[in-house]
mmCIF file of C-alpha atoms in Angstrom:
data_model
loop_
_atom_site.group_PDB
_atom_site.id
_atom_site.type_symbol
_atom_site.label_atom_id
_atom_site.label_comp_id
_atom_site.label_asym_id
_atom_site.label_seq_id
_atom_site.Cartn_x
_atom_site.Cartn_y
_atom_site.Cartn_z
ATOM 1 C CA MET A 1 -7.280 -103.347 -24.596
ATOM 2 C CA LYS A 2 -6.837 -99.748 -23.488
ATOM 3 C CA PRO A 3 -3.587 -99.174 -21.568
ATOM 4 C CA THR A 4 -3.377 -96.992 -18.481
ATOM 5 C CA LEU A 5 -1.306 -93.863 -17.966
ATOM 6 C CA LEU A 6 0.281 -93.463 -14.528
ATOM 7 C CA VAL A 7 1.288 -89.847 -13.840
ATOM 8 C CA LEU A 8 3.959 -89.125 -11.231
ATOM 9 C CA ALA A 9 2.663 -85.866 -9.768
ATOM 10 C CA ALA A 10 3.643 -86.109 -6.097
ATOM 11 C CA GLY A 11 6.863 -84.090 -6.195
ATOM 12 C CA MET A 12 7.287 -80.436 -5.405
ATOM 13 C CA GLY A 13 9.573 -78.621 -7.854
ATOM 14 C CA SER A 14 12.274 -77.275 -5.562
ATOM 15 C CA ARG A 15 14.403 -75.885 -8.394
ATOM 16 C CA TYR A 16 11.355 -74.418 -10.111
ATOM 17 C CA GLY A 17 10.013 -72.788 -6.959
ATOM 18 C CA GLY A 18 6.456 -74.112 -6.817
ATOM 19 C CA LEU A 19 3.986 -76.830 -7.643
ATOM 20 C CA LYS A 20 4.756 -77.325 -11.318
ATOM 21 C CA GLN A 21 1.952 -79.796 -11.867
ATOM 22 C CA MET A 22 -0.696 -77.071 -11.418
ATOM 23 C CA ASP A 23 1.019 -74.304 -13.400
ATOM 24 C CA GLY A 24 -0.956 -73.065 -16.408
ATOM 25 C CA LEU A 25 1.427 -72.833 -19.379
ATOM 26 C CA GLY A 26 -0.840 -73.197 -22.416
ATOM 27 C CA PRO A 27 -2.757 -70.364 -24.156
ATOM 28 C CA ASP A 28 -5.842 -71.070 -22.034
ATOM 29 C CA GLY A 29 -4.073 -72.016 -18.818
ATOM 30 C CA GLU A 30 -3.389 -75.645 -19.757
ATOM 31 C CA THR A 31 -0.831 -77.533 -17.685
ATOM 32 C CA ILE A 32 1.786 -79.880 -19.099
ATOM 33 C CA ILE A 33 -0.243 -82.789 -17.702
ATOM 34 C CA ASP A 34 -3.223 -81.577 -19.772
ATOM 35 C CA TYR A 35 -1.209 -82.005 -22.955
ATOM 36 C CA SER A 36 0.090 -85.419 -21.883
ATOM 37 C CA ILE A 37 -3.451 -86.650 -21.217
ATOM 38 C CA TYR A 38 -4.644 -85.256 -24.559
ATOM 39 C CA ASP A 39 -1.845 -87.105 -26.378
ATOM 40 C CA ALA A 40 -2.468 -90.290 -24.376
ATOM 41 C CA VAL A 41 -6.164 -90.319 -25.296
ATOM 42 C CA GLN A 42 -5.275 -89.873 -28.971
ATOM 43 C CA ALA A 43 -2.880 -92.826 -28.585
ATOM 44 C CA GLY A 44 -5.656 -95.077 -27.249
ATOM 45 C CA PHE A 45 -5.236 -94.912 -23.479
ATOM 46 C CA GLY A 46 -8.360 -95.420 -21.380
ATOM 47 C CA LYS A 47 -7.458 -94.591 -17.781
ATOM 48 C CA VAL A 48 -5.278 -92.087 -15.946
ATOM 49 C CA VAL A 49 -3.916 -92.793 -12.472
ATOM 50 C CA TYR A 50 -2.427 -89.858 -10.596
ATOM 51 C CA ILE A 51 0.193 -90.394 -7.893
ATOM 52 C CA VAL A 52 -0.196 -87.388 -5.598
ATOM 53 C CA ARG A 53 0.431 -86.321 -2.021
ATOM 54 C CA GLU A 54 -2.421 -86.355 0.435
ATOM 55 C CA TYR A 55 -2.222 -82.604 1.099
ATOM 56 C CA PHE A 56 -3.206 -81.652 -2.460
ATOM 57 C CA LYS A 57 -5.159 -84.751 -3.513
ATOM 58 C CA GLU A 58 -8.537 -83.067 -3.005
ATOM 59 C CA GLN A 59 -7.466 -80.040 -5.035
ATOM 60 C CA MET A 60 -6.252 -82.224 -7.913
ATOM 61 C CA GLU A 61 -9.434 -84.288 -7.901
ATOM 62 C CA GLN A 62 -11.572 -81.164 -8.166
ATOM 63 C CA VAL A 63 -9.496 -79.735 -11.007
ATOM 64 C CA VAL A 64 -9.676 -83.023 -12.929
ATOM 65 C CA LYS A 65 -13.423 -83.356 -12.398
ATOM 66 C CA GLU A 66 -14.024 -79.882 -13.825
ATOM 67 C CA LYS A 67 -11.496 -80.010 -16.652
ATOM 68 C CA TYR A 68 -11.916 -83.485 -18.126
ATOM 69 C CA SER A 69 -15.648 -84.098 -17.642
ATOM 70 C CA ASN A 70 -16.258 -84.187 -21.420
ATOM 71 C CA VAL A 71 -13.167 -86.169 -22.438
ATOM 72 C CA ARG A 72 -13.888 -89.418 -24.282
ATOM 73 C CA CYS A 73 -11.591 -92.261 -25.265
ATOM 74 C CA LEU A 74 -11.259 -93.307 -28.897
ATOM 75 C CA ASP A 75 -14.066 -95.845 -28.408
ATOM 76 C CA GLY A 76 -16.378 -93.124 -27.083
ATOM 77 C CA GLU A 77 -16.241 -94.232 -23.457
ATOM 78 C CA PRO A 78 -15.458 -91.631 -20.741
ATOM 79 C CA LEU A 79 -11.823 -91.385 -19.724
ATOM 80 C CA GLU A 80 -11.416 -92.991 -16.286
ATOM 81 C CA PHE A 81 -9.455 -91.326 -13.470
ATOM 82 C CA ARG A 82 -8.033 -92.670 -10.217
ATOM 83 C CA PHE A 83 -6.013 -90.952 -7.494
ATOM 84 C CA VAL A 84 -3.590 -92.672 -5.130
ATOM 85 C CA THR A 85 -1.204 -91.113 -2.658
ATOM 86 C CA GLN A 86 2.507 -91.493 -2.027
ATOM 87 C CA GLU A 87 3.492 -90.964 1.592
ATOM 88 C CA LEU A 88 6.606 -91.852 3.557
ATOM 89 C CA ASN A 89 4.792 -94.302 5.793
ATOM 90 C CA LYS A 90 3.479 -96.375 2.884
ATOM 91 C CA ILE A 91 6.095 -99.099 3.195
ATOM 92 C CA PRO A 92 5.798 -102.897 3.480
ATOM 93 C CA GLU A 93 4.867 -104.524 6.765
ATOM 94 C CA GLY A 94 7.786 -105.361 9.016
ATOM 95 C CA PHE A 95 9.603 -102.072 8.446
ATOM 96 C CA THR A 96 9.497 -99.065 10.780
ATOM 97 C CA LEU A 97 9.877 -95.596 9.301
ATOM 98 C CA ASN A 98 12.709 -93.468 10.679
ATOM 99 C CA PRO A 99 10.837 -90.490 12.212
ATOM 100 C CA GLU A 100 13.599 -88.135 11.035
ATOM 101 C CA ARG A 101 13.090 -88.957 7.361
ATOM 102 C CA VAL A 102 11.351 -86.255 5.299
ATOM 103 C CA LYS A 103 12.568 -87.106 1.793
ATOM 104 C CA PRO A 104 10.212 -89.181 -0.438
ATOM 105 C CA TRP A 105 11.242 -92.743 -1.234
ATOM 106 C CA GLY A 106 11.647 -92.060 -4.969
ATOM 107 C CA THR A 107 10.021 -92.763 -8.317
ATOM 108 C CA ALA A 108 9.906 -96.574 -8.074
ATOM 109 C CA HIS A 109 8.159 -96.263 -4.703
ATOM 110 C CA ALA A 110 5.686 -93.839 -6.294
ATOM 111 C CA VAL A 111 4.893 -96.339 -9.059
ATOM 112 C CA LEU A 112 4.207 -99.039 -6.454
ATOM 113 C CA MET A 113 1.408 -96.857 -5.087
ATOM 114 C CA GLY A 114 -0.536 -97.500 -8.288
ATOM 115 C CA LYS A 115 -0.814 -101.257 -7.703
ATOM 116 C CA GLU A 116 -4.334 -101.020 -6.270
ATOM 117 C CA ALA A 117 -5.604 -99.114 -9.322
ATOM 118 C CA ILE A 118 -3.907 -100.899 -12.257
ATOM 119 C CA ASN A 119 -4.409 -104.405 -13.656
ATOM 120 C CA GLU A 120 -3.426 -103.819 -17.291
ATOM 121 C CA PRO A 121 -0.251 -102.795 -19.161
ATOM 122 C CA PHE A 122 0.569 -99.216 -18.241
ATOM 123 C CA ALA A 123 2.885 -96.332 -19.013
ATOM 124 C CA VAL A 124 4.630 -94.115 -16.465
ATOM 125 C CA ILE A 125 5.407 -90.441 -17.034
ATOM 126 C CA ASN A 126 6.445 -87.401 -15.030
ATOM 127 C CA GLY A 127 3.730 -84.823 -14.486
ATOM 128 C CA ASP A 128 5.986 -81.902 -15.432
ATOM 129 C CA ASP A 129 7.524 -83.162 -18.683
ATOM 130 C CA TYR A 130 6.190 -82.725 -22.217
ATOM 131 C CA TYR A 131 6.801 -85.938 -24.164
ATOM 132 C CA GLY A 132 5.113 -85.307 -27.524
ATOM 133 C CA LYS A 133 2.464 -87.068 -29.590
ATOM 134 C CA GLU A 134 4.850 -89.528 -31.214
ATOM 135 C CA SER A 135 6.118 -90.756 -27.838
ATOM 136 C CA PHE A 136 2.628 -91.656 -26.625
ATOM 137 C CA LYS A 137 1.923 -93.506 -29.870
ATOM 138 C CA VAL A 138 5.190 -95.456 -29.500
ATOM 139 C CA ILE A 139 4.471 -96.563 -25.933
ATOM 140 C CA GLY A 140 0.737 -97.067 -26.541
ATOM 141 C CA ASP A 141 1.418 -99.429 -29.441
ATOM 142 C CA TRP A 142 4.009 -101.310 -27.378
ATOM 143 C CA LEU A 143 1.630 -101.754 -24.428
ATOM 144 C CA ARG A 144 -1.171 -103.124 -26.591
ATOM 145 C CA ALA A 145 1.249 -105.572 -28.211
ATOM 146 C CA HIS A 146 2.249 -106.898 -24.763
ATOM 147 C CA GLU A 147 -1.170 -107.541 -23.264
ATOM 148 C CA GLY A 148 -1.138 -110.797 -21.287
ATOM 149 C CA LYS A 149 2.658 -111.015 -21.228
ATOM 150 C CA THR A 150 4.911 -110.927 -18.154
ATOM 151 C CA GLY A 151 8.398 -109.678 -17.448
ATOM 152 C CA GLU A 152 8.287 -107.380 -20.488
ATOM 153 C CA PHE A 153 9.058 -103.717 -19.977
ATOM 154 C CA ALA A 154 10.026 -100.760 -22.158
ATOM 155 C CA LEU A 155 11.839 -97.452 -21.915
ATOM 156 C CA VAL A 156 11.060 -94.720 -24.429
ATOM 157 C CA GLY A 157 14.460 -93.214 -25.195
ATOM 158 C CA PHE A 158 14.772 -89.602 -26.302
ATOM 159 C CA GLU A 159 17.698 -88.395 -28.369
ATOM 160 C CA LEU A 160 19.923 -86.549 -25.917
ATOM 161 C CA ASP A 161 20.099 -83.302 -27.893
ATOM 162 C CA ASN A 162 16.275 -83.219 -27.892
ATOM 163 C CA THR A 163 16.209 -83.020 -24.093
ATOM 164 C CA LEU A 164 18.582 -80.202 -23.167
ATOM 165 C CA SER A 165 17.671 -76.990 -21.353
ATOM 166 C CA GLU A 166 18.956 -73.554 -22.307
ATOM 167 C CA SER A 167 18.741 -72.505 -18.646
ATOM 168 C CA GLY A 168 21.329 -74.868 -17.192
ATOM 169 C CA GLY A 169 22.831 -78.329 -17.086
ATOM 170 C CA VAL A 170 20.482 -81.304 -16.726
ATOM 171 C CA SER A 171 20.762 -84.867 -15.449
ATOM 172 C CA ARG A 172 19.913 -87.723 -17.784
ATOM 173 C CA GLY A 173 20.186 -91.501 -17.622
ATOM 174 C CA ILE A 174 21.758 -92.643 -20.895
ATOM 175 C CA GLY A 175 20.690 -96.099 -22.037
ATOM 176 C CA THR A 176 22.776 -98.849 -23.600
ATOM 177 C CA ALA A 177 21.113 -101.729 -25.461
ATOM 178 C CA ASP A 178 22.277 -105.139 -26.630
ATOM 179 C CA GLY A 179 22.105 -106.360 -30.224
ATOM 180 C CA ASN A 180 18.427 -107.243 -29.817
ATOM 181 C CA GLY A 181 17.431 -103.790 -28.596
ATOM 182 C CA PHE A 182 17.068 -104.679 -24.916
ATOM 183 C CA LEU A 183 18.424 -102.433 -22.193
ATOM 184 C CA THR A 184 21.668 -103.527 -20.556
ATOM 185 C CA ASP A 185 22.446 -100.384 -18.585
ATOM 186 C CA VAL A 186 21.286 -96.856 -17.765
ATOM 187 C CA GLU A 187 24.134 -94.636 -16.591
ATOM 188 C CA GLU A 188 23.238 -91.376 -14.897
ATOM 189 C CA HIS A 189 25.052 -88.266 -16.141
ATOM 190 C CA HIS A 190 24.861 -84.796 -14.619
ATOM 191 C CA ASN A 191 25.361 -81.194 -15.724
ATOM 192 C CA ILE A 192 24.702 -82.097 -19.363
ATOM 193 C CA ALA A 193 24.737 -79.090 -21.665
ATOM 194 C CA MET A 194 25.712 -78.098 -25.183
ATOM 195 C CA ALA A 195 28.985 -76.190 -25.330
ATOM 196 C CA GLN A 196 29.802 -73.289 -27.649
ATOM 197 C CA ASP A 197 31.531 -75.710 -30.019
ATOM 198 C CA GLY A 198 28.187 -77.475 -30.524
ATOM 199 C CA LYS A 199 29.279 -80.609 -28.708
ATOM 200 C CA VAL A 200 27.432 -82.088 -25.732
ATOM 201 C CA TYR A 201 29.290 -82.632 -22.471
ATOM 202 C CA GLY A 202 28.322 -84.008 -19.089
ATOM 203 C CA GLU A 203 29.700 -85.631 -15.953
ATOM 204 C CA ASN A 204 29.579 -89.415 -15.684
ATOM 205 C CA SER A 205 28.887 -91.416 -12.532
ATOM 206 C CA LYS A 206 32.541 -90.959 -11.496
ATOM 207 C CA GLY A 207 32.286 -87.175 -11.768
ATOM 208 C CA GLU A 208 34.464 -87.054 -14.871
ATOM 209 C CA LYS A 209 33.648 -84.627 -17.683
ATOM 210 C CA VAL A 210 32.908 -86.594 -20.850
ATOM 211 C CA GLU A 211 31.706 -85.857 -24.356
ATOM 212 C CA LEU A 212 28.333 -87.439 -25.079
ATOM 213 C CA ALA A 213 26.784 -88.519 -28.378
ATOM 214 C CA PRO A 214 23.997 -86.052 -29.267
ATOM 215 C CA LYS A 215 21.790 -88.892 -30.541
ATOM 216 C CA ALA A 216 22.369 -91.193 -27.577
ATOM 217 C CA LEU A 217 19.034 -92.413 -26.199
ATOM 218 C CA CYS A 218 18.298 -91.188 -22.702
ATOM 219 C CA SER A 219 15.552 -91.715 -20.172
ATOM 220 C CA MET A 220 12.982 -89.008 -19.493
ATOM 221 C CA ASN A 221 11.106 -91.378 -17.178
ATOM 222 C CA MET A 222 8.653 -92.625 -19.794
ATOM 223 C CA TRP A 223 8.301 -96.348 -19.151
ATOM 224 C CA GLY A 224 5.995 -99.163 -20.210
ATOM 225 C CA PHE A 225 5.232 -102.047 -17.841
ATOM 226 C CA THR A 226 3.234 -105.243 -17.810
ATOM 227 C CA PRO A 227 1.271 -105.399 -14.516
ATOM 228 C CA ASP A 228 3.524 -108.075 -12.971
ATOM 229 C CA TYR A 229 6.034 -105.224 -12.601
ATOM 230 C CA PHE A 230 4.370 -104.388 -9.277
ATOM 231 C CA GLU A 231 5.128 -107.743 -7.681
ATOM 232 C CA LYS A 232 8.701 -107.795 -8.940
ATOM 233 C CA SER A 233 9.374 -104.213 -7.888
ATOM 234 C CA GLN A 234 7.832 -104.806 -4.449
ATOM 235 C CA ALA A 235 10.286 -107.635 -3.783
ATOM 236 C CA ILE A 236 13.203 -105.398 -4.784
ATOM 237 C CA PHE A 237 11.894 -102.554 -2.613
ATOM 238 C CA GLU A 238 11.830 -104.834 0.428
ATOM 239 C CA LYS A 239 15.483 -105.756 -0.169
ATOM 240 C CA PHE A 240 16.243 -102.054 -0.626
ATOM 241 C CA LEU A 241 14.618 -101.220 2.704
ATOM 242 C CA GLU A 242 16.560 -103.924 4.503
ATOM 243 C CA LYS A 243 19.693 -101.939 3.672
ATOM 244 C CA ASN A 244 18.317 -98.382 3.702
ATOM 245 C CA ILE A 245 15.402 -98.145 6.146
ATOM 246 C CA ASN A 246 17.390 -95.845 8.444
ATOM 247 C CA GLU A 247 19.004 -93.825 5.652
ATOM 248 C CA LEU A 248 17.432 -90.370 5.467
ATOM 249 C CA LYS A 249 18.148 -89.648 1.785
ATOM 250 C CA ALA A 250 18.342 -93.019 -0.005
ATOM 251 C CA GLU A 251 15.750 -93.213 -2.796
ATOM 252 C CA PHE A 252 14.264 -96.148 -4.691
ATOM 253 C CA TYR A 253 14.366 -95.136 -8.370
ATOM 254 C CA ILE A 254 12.802 -96.857 -11.374
ATOM 255 C CA PRO A 255 16.188 -97.399 -13.138
ATOM 256 C CA TYR A 256 17.483 -99.110 -9.984
ATOM 257 C CA ALA A 257 14.498 -101.492 -9.905
ATOM 258 C CA ILE A 258 14.869 -102.206 -13.624
ATOM 259 C CA ASP A 259 18.611 -102.811 -13.258
ATOM 260 C CA CYS A 260 17.933 -105.349 -10.491
ATOM 261 C CA MET A 261 15.425 -107.187 -12.706
ATOM 262 C CA ILE A 262 17.910 -107.266 -15.601
ATOM 263 C CA LYS A 263 20.640 -108.712 -13.373
ATOM 264 C CA GLU A 264 18.260 -111.197 -11.716
ATOM 265 C CA GLY A 265 16.821 -112.263 -15.060
ATOM 266 C CA THR A 266 13.255 -111.578 -13.914
ATOM 267 C CA GLY A 267 12.441 -108.992 -16.569
ATOM 268 C CA ARG A 268 13.803 -107.444 -19.724
ATOM 269 C CA THR A 269 13.363 -103.900 -20.958
ATOM 270 C CA GLU A 270 13.167 -102.923 -24.600
ATOM 271 C CA LEU A 271 14.829 -99.618 -25.477
ATOM 272 C CA LEU A 272 12.410 -97.819 -27.786
ATOM 273 C CA SER A 273 13.080 -94.511 -29.527
ATOM 274 C CA THR A 274 11.023 -91.420 -30.241
ATOM 275 C CA PRO A 275 11.653 -88.478 -32.565
ATOM 276 C CA SER A 276 9.831 -86.130 -30.173
ATOM 277 C CA ARG A 277 11.570 -83.154 -28.644
ATOM 278 C CA TRP A 278 11.191 -83.055 -24.885
ATOM 279 C CA PHE A 279 10.698 -79.861 -22.979
ATOM 280 C CA GLY A 280 9.707 -78.977 -19.450
ATOM 281 C CA VAL A 281 10.157 -76.582 -16.572
ATOM 282 C CA THR A 282 13.274 -77.933 -14.908
ATOM 283 C CA PHE A 283 14.189 -74.355 -13.948
ATOM 284 C CA LYS A 284 11.863 -71.395 -13.495
ATOM 285 C CA GLU A 285 13.798 -69.707 -16.311
ATOM 286 C CA ASP A 286 12.426 -72.386 -18.636
ATOM 287 C CA ARG A 287 8.847 -71.193 -18.195
ATOM 288 C CA PRO A 288 8.694 -68.418 -20.872
ATOM 289 C CA GLY A 289 10.061 -70.761 -23.521
ATOM 290 C CA VAL A 290 7.509 -73.450 -22.666
ATOM 291 C CA VAL A 291 4.670 -70.915 -22.772
ATOM 292 C CA ALA A 292 5.872 -69.760 -26.209
ATOM 293 C CA LYS A 293 6.079 -73.344 -27.465
ATOM 294 C CA PHE A 294 2.498 -74.173 -26.470
ATOM 295 C CA GLN A 295 1.317 -70.945 -28.096
ATOM 296 C CA GLU A 296 3.131 -71.979 -31.269
ATOM 297 C CA PHE A 297 1.403 -75.374 -31.168
ATOM 298 C CA ALA A 298 -1.972 -73.631 -30.917
ATOM 299 C CA ASP A 299 -1.159 -71.171 -33.707
ATOM 300 C CA LYS A 300 -0.173 -74.024 -36.032
ATOM 301 C CA GLY A 301 -3.257 -76.077 -35.151
ATOM 302 C CA ILE A 302 -1.212 -78.907 -33.644
ATOM 303 C CA TYR A 303 -3.447 -78.697 -30.587
ATOM 304 C CA PRO A 304 -6.896 -77.094 -30.242
ATOM 305 C CA ALA A 305 -7.187 -73.964 -28.106
ATOM 306 C CA PRO A 306 -8.620 -74.338 -25.605
ATOM 307 C CA LEU A 307 -7.399 -77.915 -25.282
ATOM 308 C CA TYR A 308 -10.578 -79.104 -23.534
ATOM 309 C CA SER A 309 -14.131 -77.881 -23.986
ATOM 310 C CA LYS A 310 -16.371 -77.343 -20.982
#
């Protein structure tokens, strides 16, 4: 079984000031998504599903067709690609969209858009985050081990101090697991940064400044799901809309859907860990450092340059 990679690429980077998903950061103009797909293929994935917006779907399809035409899976078969769109009006029947709403419905809504294209265990990632080779191996192995199972999900947790930005405070959901390694809670923290004393501080959900454990496992939105996730998440989304259909800014996030499943007893989520160091372009000031990192990877032979041959 070859798992599928679902890439959340529908968002515009407001803090970054542009469409991050298309920004060339590698030595030969590679995007962060290019590196994620390379690592996913090496980890045994066989299909990539992009969640995009309709207005740049055609552009993304053309770029993918040109860039990945020679990419093969580990078994020699061509890597498969699908594109699905996330739009505000893609909501369940019986609900009427508030015409004043312009904000997307959130990451869990975006994942639901992939239902028509995915029938196998799959991983979810952000299109503008670098996760690292080890992370894809961790989630790829987990997905293959859970083929045919239901109600089994996973979160790849990154050590908090491996996810910080030098350009400003970041928001991270910090996971807590029970004695068997299953997620019991993900608490969102904001303005997380390392202070001059070397300690990590952030603001908890109450707005209080707290010291955080540097090795605490946090979510970078790298999830693993069995395909029954779609049905379970859809039911939760409908309940969410019953309360929030007229709210202009309420968003349906993956951690919220997972938390509902934990409390309802309809699914459990294993908290995995990765030694990889995350990096990305949260702020436009992050860009030079990311460019330098990919150049370093090429210089050390960690990745080929160019990443893909034509």
